[in-house]
Amino acid sequence: MEKIIDEKKQGQSLLLDQKEGNSRKLFIESYGCAMNFSDSEIVASILSKEGFNTTQHLEEADLVLVNTCSIRDKAEQTVRKRLEKYNAVKKINPKMKVGVLGCMAERLKSKFLEEEKIVDLVVGPDAYKDLPNLLTEVDEGRDAINVILSKEETYGDIAPVRLNSNGVTAFVSITRGCDNMCTFCVVPFTRGRERSRDPQSIIEEINDLWSKGYKEVTLLGQNVDSYLWYGGGLKKDFDNASEMQKATAVNFAQLLELCAKAQPKMRIRFSTSNPQDFTLDVIETMAKYHNICKHIHLPVQSGSNRILKEMNRLHTREEYFELIDNIQRILPDCAISQDMIAGFPTETEEDHEDTLSLMEYVKYGFGYMFAYSERPGTLAGRKMEDDIPEAIKKRRLKEIVALQQEHSAYRTKAFLNQTVEVLIEKPSKKSDEHWAGRTSQNSMAVFPKAHYKVGDLVKVKVTDCTSATLIGEAIGYSENN
Ligand code: SAH
Ligand code: F3S
């Protein structure tokens, strides 16, 4: 989902359009995946109707909310550290209330209230609409909790308040939950069963964003290719839907097309794709529309057939290669990125070599790589011993990261002397004289500002590069601007 948010952005407090007359102050910060950042925008929208404006100063907050991630142990430790910080601030601001949202809230439930005295409120990812009631309880001096997972909730009817926005790119969530049950993954337990959002509300959100000047949306879901709208309800119940519902159902390729057509100049991205659910018609739809960005985040996790099976990833290495071949044949200029896990239980040196050779085959543009972290409650957590020593996990991870760096540099270099289309997002971090933006393939590009402005789609001639960034010069507006 450009999924893991830039580390530097993690946890940043977020600023929302301030609503006149609101007197209470909300400090909200998010950790983990893009879905959490998107959910915080829904929460801010719900609370803005309850009299809250956001603040960037923890010390003056009436309510502090932290949207949490459980995906690896380290992510949970980060949140625990933040709670210590809130504890210190509460000493100077005793009226401050603290709530935990997201995956850790769902995983730990009432344990949070027992373990962390600072926490007044625990709310799972499907219960945000209950926040006003829960806050009344907190105001009356009681701890409050709602971690009920839903079969229907998609928040399709809530217009998110854009937080910390550059005014150009935005997330639009299209599915919630995941039915895949990869054996290492906690998400199906913390975010519940998979359900899709009404395409009409997705299109309306995109149209609204366009009218406000946004130029790019990323459609978000744990497994976007599994999107299926047949009037609401769980994905797994589709087989029991009526003939009418089946005949009018909308799948992911169709949704992509609807989005691309609704706003032909809005750039469309999506994340994350699971290889087992990725269909050829998605690639063909991508080929048909210039405004669908040519980048697929296609996590594979391992290159070994034996490990893929242990992970309950429902495809083989060979099927993955076939998919890669199809993407490269139909979309020769499409970038592909990965997620990889090093040191899954029972992983041998040979399995690890299979991962490296798979990477050699694909030569990903970039990737997010992790050492296996056992998660309580998952199938691997319950049934498999976490038997790969930390030092070996670290060494294998290091090898995977080093190879990815080589491939990233190889992919970046291929753009040298080419002209690419870049959407300007913000000033470059390194120089105020330069703009930064991304190409369709999701490569970052920087170039002198000249007379261009944020939100412009420009043609950039690439003259130089680092391993991950293109450096060049804008030579005019794109014909798609
Ligand atoms: N479909 C999701 C994937 C969520 S998890 C999405 O849209 O982002 C993101 C990545 O974290 C996974 O692809 C996997 O590589 C990694 N991950 C998940 N569980 C993990 C675990 N227990 N240990 C290490 N990495 C893990
Ligand atoms: Fe997790 Fe696998 Fe779903 S990685 S989010 S269970 S596709």
Coordinates of C-alpha atoms and ligand atoms in Angstrom, one line a residue:
M1 CA 0.0 0.0 0.0
E2 CA 2.8 2.1 -0.7
K3 CA 1.8 0.2 2.0
I4 CA 4.3 0.7 4.7
I5 CA 4.3 4.4 5.2
D6 CA 7.7 6.3 5.0
E7 CA 9.3 5.6 8.4
K8 CA 9.8 9.3 8.9
K9 CA 6.0 9.9 8.6
Q10 CA 5.2 7.2 11.1
G11 CA 3.6 8.4 14.2
Q12 CA 3.4 12.0 13.1
S13 CA 0.5 13.9 14.6
L14 CA -1.9 14.9 12.0
L15 CA -3.6 18.2 11.3
L16 CA -7.2 18.3 10.1
D17 CA -9.2 21.2 8.6
Q18 CA -10.2 22.9 11.7
K19 CA -14.0 23.2 12.2
E20 CA -15.2 26.5 13.7
G21 CA -16.9 26.2 17.1
N22 CA -15.0 22.9 18.0
S23 CA -13.4 23.4 21.3
R24 CA -11.9 20.0 22.3
K25 CA -8.5 19.1 21.1
L26 CA -7.6 15.7 19.5
F27 CA -4.0 14.5 19.1
I28 CA -4.1 11.5 16.8
E29 CA -1.1 9.5 15.5
S30 CA -0.8 6.4 13.3
Y31 CA 1.6 3.5 13.0
G32 CA 1.8 0.7 10.5
C33 CA 0.2 0.4 7.1
A34 CA -1.6 2.9 4.9
M35 CA -4.9 1.5 6.0
N36 CA -4.3 2.8 9.5
F37 CA -3.5 6.2 8.1
S38 CA -6.7 6.1 6.1
D39 CA -8.7 4.9 9.1
S40 CA -7.4 7.8 11.2
E41 CA -8.9 10.1 8.6
I42 CA -12.3 8.4 9.2
V43 CA -11.8 8.7 13.0
A44 CA -11.0 12.4 12.7
S45 CA -14.1 12.9 10.6
I46 CA -16.3 11.1 13.2
L47 CA -14.8 13.2 16.0
S48 CA -15.0 16.5 14.2
K49 CA -18.7 16.1 14.6
E50 CA -18.2 15.6 18.3
G51 CA -16.5 18.9 18.8
F52 CA -12.9 17.9 18.3
N53 CA -10.3 19.8 16.2
T54 CA -6.8 18.2 15.9
T55 CA -3.7 19.6 17.5
Q56 CA -0.1 18.9 16.9
H57 CA 0.8 19.5 20.5
L58 CA 0.5 16.5 22.7
E59 CA 0.7 18.8 25.8
E60 CA -2.6 20.5 25.0
A61 CA -4.7 17.5 23.9
D62 CA -8.0 16.6 25.6
L63 CA -7.9 13.3 23.8
V64 CA -4.9 11.3 22.5
L65 CA -5.6 8.5 20.1
V66 CA -2.9 6.1 18.8
N67 CA -3.8 4.0 15.8
T68 CA -1.7 0.8 16.3
C69 CA 0.0 -2.0 14.3
S70 CA 0.4 -5.6 15.4
I71 CA 2.1 -7.0 12.3
R72 CA 5.5 -7.6 14.0
D73 CA 6.5 -7.5 17.6
K74 CA 8.7 -4.4 17.0
A75 CA 5.6 -2.5 15.8
E76 CA 3.9 -3.2 19.1
Q77 CA 7.0 -2.2 21.1
T78 CA 7.0 1.2 19.4
V79 CA 3.4 1.8 20.6
R80 CA 4.3 0.7 24.1
K81 CA 7.0 3.3 24.1
R82 CA 4.6 6.0 22.9
L83 CA 2.3 5.1 25.9
E84 CA 5.2 5.8 28.2
K85 CA 5.6 9.2 26.6
Y86 CA 1.8 9.9 27.1
N87 CA 2.2 8.9 30.7
A88 CA 4.9 11.5 31.2
V89 CA 2.7 14.2 29.5
K90 CA -0.3 13.3 31.6
K91 CA 1.6 14.4 34.7
I92 CA 1.4 18.0 33.3
N93 CA -2.0 17.6 31.6
P94 CA -4.0 15.4 34.0
K95 CA -7.3 15.9 32.1
M96 CA -5.9 14.2 29.0
K97 CA -7.7 10.9 28.0
V98 CA -5.8 8.2 26.0
G99 CA -7.3 5.8 23.5
V100 CA -5.8 2.9 21.6
L101 CA -7.2 2.2 18.1
G102 CA -6.4 -0.4 15.4
C103 CA -4.8 -3.8 15.4
M104 CA -3.2 -3.9 18.8
A105 CA -6.6 -2.8 20.3
E106 CA -8.2 -5.7 18.6
R107 CA -5.5 -8.2 19.5
L108 CA -5.1 -7.3 23.2
K109 CA -8.7 -6.2 23.9
S110 CA -9.3 -5.6 27.6
K111 CA -5.8 -6.7 28.5
F112 CA -4.7 -3.2 27.4
L113 CA -6.8 -1.6 30.1
E114 CA -5.3 -4.0 32.7
E115 CA -1.7 -3.7 31.5
E116 CA -1.5 0.0 30.6
K117 CA -2.9 2.2 33.4
I118 CA -2.7 5.2 31.1
V119 CA -5.3 3.8 28.6
D120 CA -8.9 4.9 29.0
L121 CA -10.3 3.7 25.7
V122 CA -9.8 0.6 23.5
V123 CA -11.4 0.6 20.0
G124 CA -11.0 -2.1 17.3
P125 CA -10.9 -1.2 13.5
D126 CA -14.6 -1.9 12.9
A127 CA -16.0 0.0 15.9
Y128 CA -15.0 3.6 15.1
K129 CA -18.6 4.7 14.7
D130 CA -19.1 3.8 18.3
L131 CA -16.5 6.4 19.4
P132 CA -19.1 9.1 20.4
N133 CA -20.8 6.6 22.9
L134 CA -17.5 5.3 24.1
L135 CA -16.2 8.9 24.8
T136 CA -19.3 9.6 26.8
E137 CA -18.4 6.7 29.1
V138 CA -14.8 7.9 29.4
D139 CA -16.1 11.5 30.2
E140 CA -18.1 9.9 33.0
G141 CA -15.0 8.4 34.4
R142 CA -15.3 4.8 33.2
D143 CA -12.9 2.9 30.9
A144 CA -14.6 2.0 27.6
I145 CA -14.0 -0.7 25.0
N146 CA -15.5 -1.9 21.8
V147 CA -13.6 -4.5 19.7
I148 CA -16.5 -6.1 17.9
L149 CA -15.6 -7.1 14.3
S150 CA -18.2 -6.5 11.7
K151 CA -19.5 -8.3 8.6
E152 CA -20.6 -5.1 6.9
E153 CA -18.8 -2.1 8.1
T154 CA -16.8 -0.4 5.3
Y155 CA -17.2 3.3 6.5
G156 CA -18.3 3.9 2.9
D157 CA -20.7 6.5 4.2
I158 CA -18.1 8.6 6.0
A159 CA -16.3 11.3 4.2
P160 CA -12.7 11.1 5.6
V161 CA -11.1 14.3 6.8
R162 CA -7.8 14.5 5.0
L163 CA -5.0 14.6 7.5
N164 CA -1.4 15.8 7.0
S165 CA -2.3 16.0 3.3
N166 CA -0.1 17.3 0.5
G167 CA -3.4 18.1 -1.3
V168 CA -2.3 16.0 -4.3
T169 CA -2.4 12.3 -3.3
A170 CA -5.0 10.5 -1.1
F171 CA -5.9 7.0 0.0
V172 CA -9.3 5.6 -0.8
S173 CA -10.1 2.3 1.0
I174 CA -12.0 -0.3 -1.0
T175 CA -11.9 -3.4 1.1
R176 CA -11.5 -4.2 4.7
G177 CA -10.3 -7.4 6.4
C178 CA -8.7 -10.4 4.8
D179 CA -9.8 -14.0 4.3
N180 CA -6.5 -15.4 3.2
M181 CA -5.1 -16.8 6.5
C182 CA -1.4 -16.7 5.6
T183 CA -0.1 -18.7 8.6
F184 CA 2.4 -15.9 9.7
C185 CA -0.1 -13.0 9.6
V186 CA -2.2 -11.5 12.4
V187 CA -4.3 -9.3 10.0
P188 CA -7.2 -11.7 9.6
F189 CA -7.5 -11.8 13.4
T190 CA -7.3 -8.0 13.9
R191 CA -9.2 -6.8 10.9
G192 CA -11.7 -9.6 10.5
R193 CA -13.3 -11.1 7.4
E194 CA -13.0 -9.5 4.0
R195 CA -15.8 -7.2 2.8
S196 CA -15.9 -4.8 -0.1
R197 CA -17.1 -1.2 -0.3
D198 CA -19.9 0.0 -2.6
P199 CA -18.3 1.1 -5.9
Q200 CA -20.7 4.0 -6.0
S201 CA -19.3 5.5 -2.8
I202 CA -15.7 4.8 -4.0
I203 CA -16.4 6.8 -7.2
E204 CA -18.1 9.6 -5.3
E205 CA -15.0 9.9 -3.1
I206 CA -12.7 10.0 -6.1
N207 CA -14.9 12.7 -7.8
D208 CA -15.0 14.7 -4.6
L209 CA -11.2 14.5 -4.3
W210 CA -10.8 15.6 -7.9
S211 CA -13.0 18.6 -7.3
K212 CA -10.8 19.5 -4.3
G213 CA -7.7 19.5 -6.5
Y214 CA -6.3 16.0 -5.7
K215 CA -4.5 14.3 -8.7
E216 CA -3.8 10.8 -7.5
V217 CA -5.6 8.2 -5.4
T218 CA -4.4 4.9 -4.1
L219 CA -7.1 2.3 -3.7
L220 CA -6.4 0.4 -0.5
G221 CA -7.1 -3.1 0.8
Q222 CA -5.2 -5.9 2.4
N223 CA -5.9 -7.9 -0.9
V224 CA -7.4 -5.5 -3.5
D225 CA -7.6 -8.1 -6.2
S226 CA -10.1 -10.0 -4.2
Y227 CA -12.5 -7.0 -4.3
L228 CA -16.0 -8.1 -5.0
W229 CA -19.2 -6.0 -4.6
Y230 CA -22.5 -7.8 -4.9
G231 CA -24.6 -5.6 -2.7
G232 CA -22.7 -5.9 0.6
G233 CA -21.7 -8.8 2.8
L234 CA -18.8 -11.0 3.3
K235 CA -16.7 -12.2 0.3
K236 CA -17.0 -15.8 1.5
D237 CA -20.9 -15.6 1.3
F238 CA -20.9 -14.7 -2.4
D239 CA -21.7 -18.2 -3.5
N240 CA -25.0 -17.9 -1.7
A241 CA -25.9 -14.6 -3.4
S242 CA -29.0 -14.3 -5.6
E243 CA -28.6 -14.7 -9.4
M244 CA -29.4 -11.0 -9.7
Q245 CA -26.6 -10.1 -7.3
K246 CA -24.2 -12.4 -9.2
A247 CA -25.1 -10.9 -12.6
T248 CA -24.5 -7.3 -11.4
A249 CA -21.4 -8.0 -9.2
V250 CA -18.3 -5.8 -9.7
N251 CA -14.9 -7.3 -9.4
F252 CA -11.5 -5.5 -9.0
A253 CA -10.7 -5.2 -12.8
Q254 CA -14.2 -3.7 -13.3
L255 CA -13.8 -1.3 -10.3
L256 CA -10.4 -0.2 -11.7
E257 CA -12.0 0.6 -15.0
L258 CA -14.9 2.5 -13.3
C259 CA -12.4 4.6 -11.4
A260 CA -10.1 5.2 -14.4
K261 CA -13.1 6.4 -16.5
A262 CA -14.8 8.4 -13.7
Q263 CA -11.8 10.8 -13.6
P264 CA -9.6 10.2 -16.7
K265 CA -7.0 12.6 -15.5
M266 CA -6.8 11.3 -11.9
R267 CA -3.9 8.9 -11.4
I268 CA -5.0 5.6 -9.9
R269 CA -2.8 3.3 -7.9
F270 CA -3.7 0.3 -5.8
S271 CA -2.2 -1.8 -3.1
T272 CA -1.8 -4.6 -2.0
S273 CA -2.1 -7.4 -4.6
N274 CA -1.9 -11.0 -3.6
P275 CA -0.5 -13.2 -6.4
Q276 CA -3.1 -15.9 -5.9
D277 CA -6.0 -13.5 -6.6
F278 CA -4.4 -11.4 -9.3
T279 CA -6.1 -11.9 -12.7
L280 CA -5.1 -11.2 -16.2
D281 CA -8.0 -8.8 -16.7
V282 CA -6.4 -6.5 -14.2
I283 CA -3.3 -6.3 -16.2
E284 CA -5.3 -5.8 -19.4
T285 CA -7.3 -3.0 -17.7
M286 CA -4.0 -1.4 -16.6
A287 CA -2.8 -1.5 -20.2
K288 CA -6.0 0.2 -21.5
Y289 CA -5.9 3.3 -19.3
H290 CA -3.0 5.7 -19.1
N291 CA -4.1 7.1 -15.8
I292 CA -3.8 3.7 -14.0
C293 CA -0.2 3.8 -12.8
K294 CA 2.1 1.1 -14.0
H295 CA 3.2 -0.4 -10.7
I296 CA 2.1 -3.5 -9.0
H297 CA 3.0 -4.3 -5.4
L298 CA 3.0 -8.1 -5.5
P299 CA 4.4 -9.6 -2.2
V300 CA 5.6 -13.1 -2.6
Q301 CA 7.2 -13.6 0.9
S302 CA 9.4 -16.5 -0.1
G303 CA 10.8 -18.1 -3.3
S304 CA 10.6 -21.7 -1.9
N305 CA 7.6 -23.9 -2.8
R306 CA 7.9 -25.7 0.5
I307 CA 7.8 -22.5 2.5
L308 CA 5.1 -20.9 0.4
K309 CA 3.0 -24.0 1.3
E310 CA 3.8 -23.7 5.0
M311 CA 2.8 -20.0 4.8
N312 CA -0.5 -21.0 3.1
R313 CA 0.3 -18.8 0.2
L314 CA -1.9 -20.5 -2.4
H315 CA 0.5 -20.4 -5.4
T316 CA 3.8 -22.0 -6.4
R317 CA 7.0 -20.3 -7.5
E318 CA 6.3 -21.4 -11.0
E319 CA 2.8 -19.9 -11.0
Y320 CA 4.3 -16.7 -9.7
F321 CA 6.9 -16.6 -12.6
E322 CA 4.0 -17.2 -15.0
L323 CA 2.2 -14.1 -13.6
I324 CA 5.4 -12.1 -13.7
D325 CA 5.9 -13.1 -17.4
N326 CA 2.4 -12.1 -18.2
I327 CA 2.8 -8.7 -16.5
Q328 CA 6.1 -8.1 -18.3
R329 CA 4.6 -9.2 -21.7
I330 CA 1.4 -7.1 -21.5
L331 CA 2.9 -4.2 -19.5
P332 CA 6.6 -4.0 -20.4
D333 CA 7.0 -0.7 -18.6
C334 CA 5.4 -1.9 -15.3
A335 CA 7.3 -1.8 -12.1
I336 CA 6.9 -4.7 -9.7
S337 CA 7.7 -4.5 -5.9
Q338 CA 7.8 -7.1 -3.2
D339 CA 7.4 -8.0 0.5
M340 CA 9.7 -10.8 1.7
I341 CA 10.0 -12.6 5.0
A342 CA 13.4 -14.1 6.0
G343 CA 13.6 -16.9 8.5
F344 CA 10.1 -18.4 8.5
P345 CA 10.1 -21.6 10.7
T346 CA 11.9 -24.5 9.2
E347 CA 13.5 -22.3 6.4
T348 CA 16.7 -24.0 5.2
E349 CA 19.7 -22.4 3.4
E350 CA 18.3 -24.0 0.2
D351 CA 14.9 -22.3 0.8
H352 CA 16.7 -19.0 1.3
E353 CA 18.6 -19.6 -2.0
D354 CA 15.3 -20.1 -3.7
T355 CA 14.2 -16.7 -2.5
L356 CA 17.4 -15.1 -3.8
S357 CA 17.0 -16.8 -7.2
L358 CA 13.3 -15.8 -7.4
M359 CA 14.5 -12.2 -6.9
E360 CA 17.1 -12.6 -9.6
Y361 CA 14.4 -13.7 -12.0
V362 CA 12.0 -10.8 -11.3
K363 CA 14.5 -8.0 -10.4
Y364 CA 12.0 -6.0 -8.4
G365 CA 12.0 -2.2 -8.5
F366 CA 11.8 -2.1 -4.7
G367 CA 10.7 -4.1 -1.7
Y368 CA 9.8 -4.2 2.0
M369 CA 11.8 -7.0 3.7
F370 CA 11.4 -8.4 7.2
A371 CA 12.8 -11.0 9.6
Y372 CA 10.0 -13.4 10.6
S373 CA 8.3 -12.3 13.9
E374 CA 6.1 -14.9 15.5
R375 CA 2.6 -13.5 16.2
P376 CA 0.5 -15.1 19.0
G377 CA -2.7 -16.7 17.7
T378 CA -1.6 -17.2 14.1
L379 CA -1.4 -20.7 12.8
A380 CA 2.4 -20.5 12.6
G381 CA 2.5 -19.1 16.1
R382 CA 0.5 -22.0 17.5
K383 CA 1.8 -24.9 15.4
M384 CA 5.4 -24.1 14.4
E385 CA 8.4 -23.5 16.5
D386 CA 10.2 -20.2 15.7
D387 CA 13.3 -22.3 15.2
I388 CA 15.6 -20.1 13.0
P389 CA 18.1 -18.4 15.3
E390 CA 18.0 -14.5 15.3
A391 CA 21.5 -14.3 13.9
I392 CA 20.6 -16.5 10.9
K393 CA 17.4 -14.6 10.2
K394 CA 19.4 -11.3 10.3
R395 CA 22.0 -12.6 7.9
R396 CA 19.5 -13.9 5.4
L397 CA 17.6 -10.6 5.7
K398 CA 20.8 -8.7 5.0
E399 CA 21.4 -10.8 1.9
I400 CA 17.9 -10.2 0.6
V401 CA 18.2 -6.4 1.3
A402 CA 21.6 -6.2 -0.4
L403 CA 20.2 -8.0 -3.5
Q404 CA 17.2 -5.8 -3.6
Q405 CA 19.4 -2.7 -3.5
E406 CA 21.3 -4.0 -6.5
H407 CA 18.0 -4.6 -8.4
S408 CA 16.6 -1.2 -7.4
A409 CA 19.7 0.5 -8.7
Y410 CA 19.5 -1.6 -11.9
R411 CA 15.8 -0.6 -12.4
T412 CA 16.5 3.0 -11.6
K413 CA 19.4 3.2 -14.0
A414 CA 17.2 2.0 -16.8
F415 CA 15.4 5.4 -16.7
L416 CA 18.7 7.4 -17.4
N417 CA 18.3 9.6 -20.5
Q418 CA 14.6 8.8 -20.7
T419 CA 11.7 11.2 -20.4
V420 CA 9.3 10.3 -17.6
E421 CA 6.0 11.7 -16.4
V422 CA 6.1 13.0 -12.8
L423 CA 3.3 14.3 -10.6
I424 CA 4.7 17.0 -8.4
E425 CA 3.9 16.3 -4.7
K426 CA 6.1 18.4 -2.5
P427 CA 9.5 20.2 -2.2
S428 CA 12.4 17.8 -2.2
K429 CA 13.6 16.9 1.3
K430 CA 17.2 17.8 0.4
S431 CA 16.7 21.0 -1.4
D432 CA 14.1 23.7 -1.3
E433 CA 14.9 24.6 -4.9
H434 CA 13.7 21.3 -6.1
W435 CA 10.4 19.5 -6.5
A436 CA 9.8 15.9 -5.7
G437 CA 7.2 13.6 -7.2
R438 CA 6.7 10.1 -8.5
T439 CA 6.6 8.5 -11.9
S440 CA 3.8 6.1 -12.9
Q441 CA 6.2 3.3 -11.9
N442 CA 6.4 4.8 -8.4
S443 CA 10.0 6.0 -8.6
M444 CA 10.8 9.2 -6.8
A445 CA 12.1 12.0 -9.1
V446 CA 13.6 15.4 -8.1
F447 CA 14.2 18.3 -10.4
P448 CA 14.6 22.1 -10.2
K449 CA 11.3 23.9 -9.5
A450 CA 11.4 26.4 -12.4
H451 CA 7.8 27.8 -12.9
Y452 CA 6.0 24.5 -12.0
K453 CA 3.8 24.0 -9.0
V454 CA 2.6 21.2 -6.7
G455 CA -0.1 19.1 -8.5
D456 CA 1.4 19.7 -12.0
L457 CA 2.0 16.6 -14.2
V458 CA 5.3 17.3 -15.9
K459 CA 7.7 15.7 -18.3
V460 CA 11.1 15.1 -16.8
K461 CA 14.3 14.3 -18.7
V462 CA 16.3 12.0 -16.4
T463 CA 20.0 13.0 -16.4
D464 CA 21.3 11.3 -13.3
C465 CA 20.2 9.0 -10.5
T466 CA 20.9 7.5 -7.1
S467 CA 19.9 3.9 -6.3
A468 CA 16.3 4.9 -5.6
T469 CA 15.8 8.4 -7.0
L470 CA 15.8 9.9 -10.5
I471 CA 17.4 13.3 -10.9
G472 CA 16.5 15.5 -13.9
E473 CA 15.0 18.5 -15.4
A474 CA 11.4 19.3 -16.2
I475 CA 11.0 20.0 -20.0
G476 CA 7.4 20.9 -20.1
Y477 CA 3.9 19.9 -19.0
S478 CA 2.7 16.4 -19.8
E479 CA -0.1 16.2 -22.4
N480 CA -2.0 14.5 -19.7
N481 CA -1.7 17.4 -17.3
Ligands
SAH1 N1 -2.0 -7.7 2.5 C1 -1.3 -6.8 3.4 C2 -0.1 -7.4 4.0 C3 -0.1 -7.0 5.3 S1 1.3 -7.3 6.2 C4 -1.1 -5.4 2.8 O1 -1.9 -5.0 2.1 O2 -0.1 -4.8 3.2 C5 2.6 -6.5 5.3 C6 3.8 -7.4 5.2 O3 4.3 -7.6 6.5 C7 3.5 -8.8 4.6 O4 3.4 -8.8 3.2 C8 4.7 -9.5 5.1 O5 5.8 -9.5 4.3 C9 5.0 -8.8 6.4 N2 4.6 -9.6 7.6 C10 3.3 -10.0 7.9 N3 3.4 -10.8 9.0 C11 4.7 -10.9 9.4 C12 5.3 -11.6 10.4 N4 4.7 -12.3 11.3 N5 6.7 -11.5 10.5 C13 7.4 -10.8 9.6 N6 6.8 -10.1 8.6 C14 5.5 -10.2 8.5
F3S2 FE1 -2.0 -11.1 5.8 FE2 -1.9 -12.8 3.9 FE3 -4.0 -11.3 4.2 S1 -0.2 -11.4 4.5 S2 -3.3 -9.4 5.2 S3 -3.3 -12.9 5.6 S4 -3.1 -11.8 2.3

